[in-house]
Short mmCIF file of C-alpha atoms and ligand atoms in Angstrom, two decimals:
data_model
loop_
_atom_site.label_atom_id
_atom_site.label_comp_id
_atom_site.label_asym_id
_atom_site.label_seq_id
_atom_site.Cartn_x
_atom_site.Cartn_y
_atom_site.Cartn_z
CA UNK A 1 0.00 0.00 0.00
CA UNK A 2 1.37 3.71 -0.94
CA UNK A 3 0.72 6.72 1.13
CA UNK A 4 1.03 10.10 0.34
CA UNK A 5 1.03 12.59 3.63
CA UNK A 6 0.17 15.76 3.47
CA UNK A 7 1.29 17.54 6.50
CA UNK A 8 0.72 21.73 6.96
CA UNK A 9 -0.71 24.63 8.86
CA UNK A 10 -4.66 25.82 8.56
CA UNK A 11 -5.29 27.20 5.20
CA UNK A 12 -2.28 26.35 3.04
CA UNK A 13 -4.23 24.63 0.55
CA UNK A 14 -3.37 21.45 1.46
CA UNK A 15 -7.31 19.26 1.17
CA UNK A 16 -7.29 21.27 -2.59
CA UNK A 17 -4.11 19.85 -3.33
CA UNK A 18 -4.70 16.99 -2.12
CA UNK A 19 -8.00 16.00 -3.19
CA UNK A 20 -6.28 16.75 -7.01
CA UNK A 21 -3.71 14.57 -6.07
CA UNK A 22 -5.94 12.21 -5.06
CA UNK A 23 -7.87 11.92 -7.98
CA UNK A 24 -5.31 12.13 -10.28
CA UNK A 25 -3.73 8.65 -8.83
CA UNK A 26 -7.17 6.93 -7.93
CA UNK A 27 -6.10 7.02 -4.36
CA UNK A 28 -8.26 7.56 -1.73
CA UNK A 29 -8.15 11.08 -0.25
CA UNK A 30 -8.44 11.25 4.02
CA UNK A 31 -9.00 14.72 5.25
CA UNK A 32 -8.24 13.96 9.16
CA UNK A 33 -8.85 17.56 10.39
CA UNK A 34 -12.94 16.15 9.48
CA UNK A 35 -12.21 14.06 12.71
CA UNK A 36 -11.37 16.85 14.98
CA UNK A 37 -13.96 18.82 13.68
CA UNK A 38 -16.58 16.38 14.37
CA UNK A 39 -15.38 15.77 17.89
CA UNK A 40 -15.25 19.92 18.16
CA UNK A 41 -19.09 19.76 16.99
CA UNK A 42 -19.88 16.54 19.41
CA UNK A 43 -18.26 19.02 22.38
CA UNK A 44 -20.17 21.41 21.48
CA UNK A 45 -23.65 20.22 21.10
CA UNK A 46 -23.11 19.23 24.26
CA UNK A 47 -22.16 22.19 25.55
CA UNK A 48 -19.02 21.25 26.69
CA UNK A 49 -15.89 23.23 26.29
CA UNK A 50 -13.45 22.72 23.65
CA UNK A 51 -11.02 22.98 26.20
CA UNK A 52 -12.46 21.04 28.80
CA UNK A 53 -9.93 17.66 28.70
CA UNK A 54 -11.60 15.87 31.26
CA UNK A 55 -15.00 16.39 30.24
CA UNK A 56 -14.21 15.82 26.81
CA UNK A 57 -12.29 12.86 27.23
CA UNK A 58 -15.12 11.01 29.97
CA UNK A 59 -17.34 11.52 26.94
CA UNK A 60 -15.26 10.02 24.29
CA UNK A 61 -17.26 6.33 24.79
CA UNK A 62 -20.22 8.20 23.35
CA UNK A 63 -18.73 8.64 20.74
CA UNK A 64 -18.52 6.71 17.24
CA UNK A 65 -17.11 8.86 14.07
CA UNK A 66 -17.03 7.03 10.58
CA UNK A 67 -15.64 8.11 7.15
CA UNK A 68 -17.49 6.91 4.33
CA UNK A 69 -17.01 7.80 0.49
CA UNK A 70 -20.38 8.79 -1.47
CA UNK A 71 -19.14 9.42 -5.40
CA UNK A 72 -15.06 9.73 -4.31
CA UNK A 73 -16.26 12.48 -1.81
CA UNK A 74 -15.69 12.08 2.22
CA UNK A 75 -18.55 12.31 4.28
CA UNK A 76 -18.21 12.52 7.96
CA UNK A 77 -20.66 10.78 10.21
CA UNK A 78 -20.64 11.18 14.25
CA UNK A 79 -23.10 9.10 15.50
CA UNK A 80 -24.81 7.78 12.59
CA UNK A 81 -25.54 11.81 11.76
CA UNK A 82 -24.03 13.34 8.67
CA UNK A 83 -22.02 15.94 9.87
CA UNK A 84 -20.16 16.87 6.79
CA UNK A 85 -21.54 20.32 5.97
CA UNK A 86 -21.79 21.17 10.09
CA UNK A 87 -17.96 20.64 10.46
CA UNK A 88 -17.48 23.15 8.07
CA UNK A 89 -18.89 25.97 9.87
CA UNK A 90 -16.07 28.85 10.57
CA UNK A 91 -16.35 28.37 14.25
CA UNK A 92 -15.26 24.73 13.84
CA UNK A 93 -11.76 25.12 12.72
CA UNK A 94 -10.88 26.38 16.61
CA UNK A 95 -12.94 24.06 18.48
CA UNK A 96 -11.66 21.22 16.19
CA UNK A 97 -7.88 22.91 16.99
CA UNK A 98 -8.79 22.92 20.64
CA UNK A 99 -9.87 19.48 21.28
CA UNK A 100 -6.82 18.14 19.16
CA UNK A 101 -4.44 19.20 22.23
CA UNK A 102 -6.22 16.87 24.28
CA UNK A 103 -4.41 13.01 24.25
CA UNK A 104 -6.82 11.10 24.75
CA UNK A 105 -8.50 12.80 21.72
CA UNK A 106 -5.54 12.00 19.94
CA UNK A 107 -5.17 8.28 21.10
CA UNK A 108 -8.86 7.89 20.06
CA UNK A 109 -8.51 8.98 16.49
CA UNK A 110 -5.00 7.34 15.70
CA UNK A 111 -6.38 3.80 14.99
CA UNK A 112 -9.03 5.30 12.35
CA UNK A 113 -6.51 6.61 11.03
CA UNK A 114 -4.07 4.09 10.44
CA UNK A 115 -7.02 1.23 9.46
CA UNK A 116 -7.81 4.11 6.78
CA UNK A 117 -4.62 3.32 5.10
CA UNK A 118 -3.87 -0.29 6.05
CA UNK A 119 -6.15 -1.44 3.11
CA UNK A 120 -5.74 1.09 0.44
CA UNK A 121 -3.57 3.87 -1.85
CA UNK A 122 -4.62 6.90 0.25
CA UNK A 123 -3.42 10.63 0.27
CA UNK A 124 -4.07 11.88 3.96
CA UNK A 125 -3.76 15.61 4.97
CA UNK A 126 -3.43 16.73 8.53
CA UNK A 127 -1.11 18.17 10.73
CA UNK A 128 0.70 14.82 12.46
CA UNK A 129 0.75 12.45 9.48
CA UNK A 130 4.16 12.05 8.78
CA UNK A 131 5.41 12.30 12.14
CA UNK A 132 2.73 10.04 14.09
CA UNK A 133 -0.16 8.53 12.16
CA UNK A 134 2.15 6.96 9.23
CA UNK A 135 5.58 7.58 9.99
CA UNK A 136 6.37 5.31 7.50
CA UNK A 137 4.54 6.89 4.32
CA UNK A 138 6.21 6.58 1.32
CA UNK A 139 6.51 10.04 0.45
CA UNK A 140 5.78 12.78 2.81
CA UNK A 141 5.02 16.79 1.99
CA UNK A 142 5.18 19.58 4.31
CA UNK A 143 3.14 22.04 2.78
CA UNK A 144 3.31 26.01 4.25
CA UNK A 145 3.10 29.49 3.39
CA UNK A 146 2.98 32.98 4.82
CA UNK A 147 -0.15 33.53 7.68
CA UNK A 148 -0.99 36.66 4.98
CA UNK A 149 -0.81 34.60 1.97
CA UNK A 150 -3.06 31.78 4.04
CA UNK A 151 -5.46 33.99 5.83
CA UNK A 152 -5.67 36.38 1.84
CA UNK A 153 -7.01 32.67 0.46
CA UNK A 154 -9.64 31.81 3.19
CA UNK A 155 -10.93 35.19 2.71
CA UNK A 156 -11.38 35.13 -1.48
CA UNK A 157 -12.98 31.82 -0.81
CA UNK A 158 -15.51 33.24 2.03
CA UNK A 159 -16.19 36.32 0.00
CA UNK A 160 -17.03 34.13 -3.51
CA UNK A 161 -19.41 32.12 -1.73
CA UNK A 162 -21.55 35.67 -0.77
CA UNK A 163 -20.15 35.62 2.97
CA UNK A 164 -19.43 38.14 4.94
CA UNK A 165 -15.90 38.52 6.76
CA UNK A 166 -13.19 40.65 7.94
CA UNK A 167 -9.75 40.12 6.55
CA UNK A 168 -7.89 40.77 9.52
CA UNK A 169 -9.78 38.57 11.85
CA UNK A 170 -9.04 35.47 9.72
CA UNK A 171 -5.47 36.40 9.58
CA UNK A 172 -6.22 36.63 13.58
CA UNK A 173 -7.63 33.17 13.88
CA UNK A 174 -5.09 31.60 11.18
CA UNK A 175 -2.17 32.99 13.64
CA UNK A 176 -3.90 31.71 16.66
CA UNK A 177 -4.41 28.25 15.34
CA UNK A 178 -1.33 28.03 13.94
CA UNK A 179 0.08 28.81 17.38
CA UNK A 180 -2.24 26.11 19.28
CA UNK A 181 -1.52 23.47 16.49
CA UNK A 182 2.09 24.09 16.75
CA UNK A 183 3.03 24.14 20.49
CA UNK A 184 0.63 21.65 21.92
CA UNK A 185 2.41 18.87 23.68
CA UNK A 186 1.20 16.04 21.78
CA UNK A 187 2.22 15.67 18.23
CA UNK A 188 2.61 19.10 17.70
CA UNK A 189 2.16 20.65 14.37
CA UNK A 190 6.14 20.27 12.31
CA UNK A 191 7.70 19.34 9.57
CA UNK A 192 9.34 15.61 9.69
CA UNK A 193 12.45 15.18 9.13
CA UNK A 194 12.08 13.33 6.11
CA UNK A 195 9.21 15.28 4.26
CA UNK A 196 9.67 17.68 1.43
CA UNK A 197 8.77 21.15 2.16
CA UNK A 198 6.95 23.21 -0.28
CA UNK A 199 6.41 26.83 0.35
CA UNK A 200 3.46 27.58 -1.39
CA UNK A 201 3.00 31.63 -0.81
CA UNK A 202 1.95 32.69 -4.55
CA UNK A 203 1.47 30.27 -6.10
CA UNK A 204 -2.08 28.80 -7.86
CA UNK A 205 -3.90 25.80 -6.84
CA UNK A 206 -2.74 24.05 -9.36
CA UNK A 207 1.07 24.87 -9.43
CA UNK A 208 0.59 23.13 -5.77
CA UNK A 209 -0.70 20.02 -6.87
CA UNK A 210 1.41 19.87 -10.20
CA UNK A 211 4.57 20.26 -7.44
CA UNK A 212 2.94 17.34 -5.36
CA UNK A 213 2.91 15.14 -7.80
CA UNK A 214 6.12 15.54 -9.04
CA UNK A 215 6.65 15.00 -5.55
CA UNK A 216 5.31 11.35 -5.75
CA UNK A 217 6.81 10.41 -8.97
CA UNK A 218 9.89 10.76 -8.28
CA UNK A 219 9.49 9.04 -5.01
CA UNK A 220 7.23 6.12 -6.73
CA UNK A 221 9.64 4.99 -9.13
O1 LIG B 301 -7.29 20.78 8.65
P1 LIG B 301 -8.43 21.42 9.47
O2 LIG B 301 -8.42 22.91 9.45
O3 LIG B 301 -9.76 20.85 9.13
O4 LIG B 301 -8.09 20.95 10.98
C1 LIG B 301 -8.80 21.45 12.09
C2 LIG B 301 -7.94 21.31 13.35
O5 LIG B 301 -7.79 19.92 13.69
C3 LIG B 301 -6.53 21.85 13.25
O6 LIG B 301 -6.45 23.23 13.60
C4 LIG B 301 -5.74 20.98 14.21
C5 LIG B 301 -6.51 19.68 14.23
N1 LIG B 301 -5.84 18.60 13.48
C6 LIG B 301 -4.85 17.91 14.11
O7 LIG B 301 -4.49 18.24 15.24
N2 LIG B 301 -4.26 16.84 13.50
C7 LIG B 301 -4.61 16.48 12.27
N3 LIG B 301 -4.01 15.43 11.71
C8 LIG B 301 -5.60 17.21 11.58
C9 LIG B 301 -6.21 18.28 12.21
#
């Protein structure tokens, strides 16, 4: 089995680039920030903090999260429930970045993980791939650019869908996650020692993916 791991800060491009990667090989793509998004949603329907490890983690029985593929696309389901368009909501990104710093979070999402790619080509994005969930993927990408760059993309994307947002509080939130993702204590956010790093700040989609997937060629051969 091949995998492809896609490691990088919020808003880099990397499910894009990945999900064109993806297709491109007939791989499967797994977008593992879905995970800790739905566990972000679960805390909060609950109204329990996103910070709160303990109650959080004495909650984590409840709890059954499944990845299933309808036409090559991921849906997320937490407790039989389609969550896939509720994880997306804004708010989500730093409730899903909060709960990640909790282990026992962690410890309950790692063997999803690594069943998702014990049977099967996949392409997995995240932000501990390379390091912890597969250390031993074939060919490994550490994908980053500047906070401005990331936070200038998130907010085209926002504004072509009709929404309304303020420039400088993404760039606020993309600094603050990056931040929490990156000094956490548990398999913080960084670059392993044997994945490529691409600095994507300028460039298009596509340049990304082409880049990828030279990427993977030349580590296929
Ligand atoms: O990729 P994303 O924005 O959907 O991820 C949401 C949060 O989930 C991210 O800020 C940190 C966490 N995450 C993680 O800790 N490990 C992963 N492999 C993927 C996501």
């Amino acid at each position: 089995m091949i995998s492809v791991a896609i490691d990088g800060p919020a808003g880099v491009g990397k499910s894009t680039a990945a999900k064109a990667v993806a297709k491109k090989l007939g791989y499967i793509y797994v977008d593992t920030g879905a995970l800790y998004r739905a566990i972000g949603l679960f805390a909060s329907e609950r109204n329990i903090g996103t910070t709160d490890a303990a109650g959080i983690s004495a909650k984590l029985h409840e709890i059954r999260i499944k990845l299933d593929y309808l036409d090559g696309v991921q849906r997320v389901f937490l407790n039989g429930r389609d969550v896939s368009d509720d994880i997306r909501k804004p708010e989500m990104g730093m409730a899903a970045s909060n709960v990640s710093a909790i282990p026992k979070v962690r410890d309950f999402l790692l063997d999803l993980q690594r069943d998702m790619a014990a049977g099967q080509n996949v392409v997995m994005d995240g932000r501990d791939i390379g390091t912890v969930v597969l250390p031993g993927a074939k060919v490994k990408i550490y994908l980053t650019a500047s906070a401005e760059a990331r936070a200038k993309r998130r907010f085209e994307e926002h504004v072509a869908k009709g929404e309304q947002v303020s420039y400088n509080d993404i760039l606020t939130e993309i600094k603050q996650r990056d931040y929490n993702d990156m000094n956490r204590s548990i398999a913080p956010l960084k670059q392993a020692g044997d994945a490529v790093l691409i600095d994507n700040t300028g460039w298009t989609c596509k340049e990304t993916a082409d880049q990828i997937m030279k990427i993977i060629e030349e580590k296929t051969v």
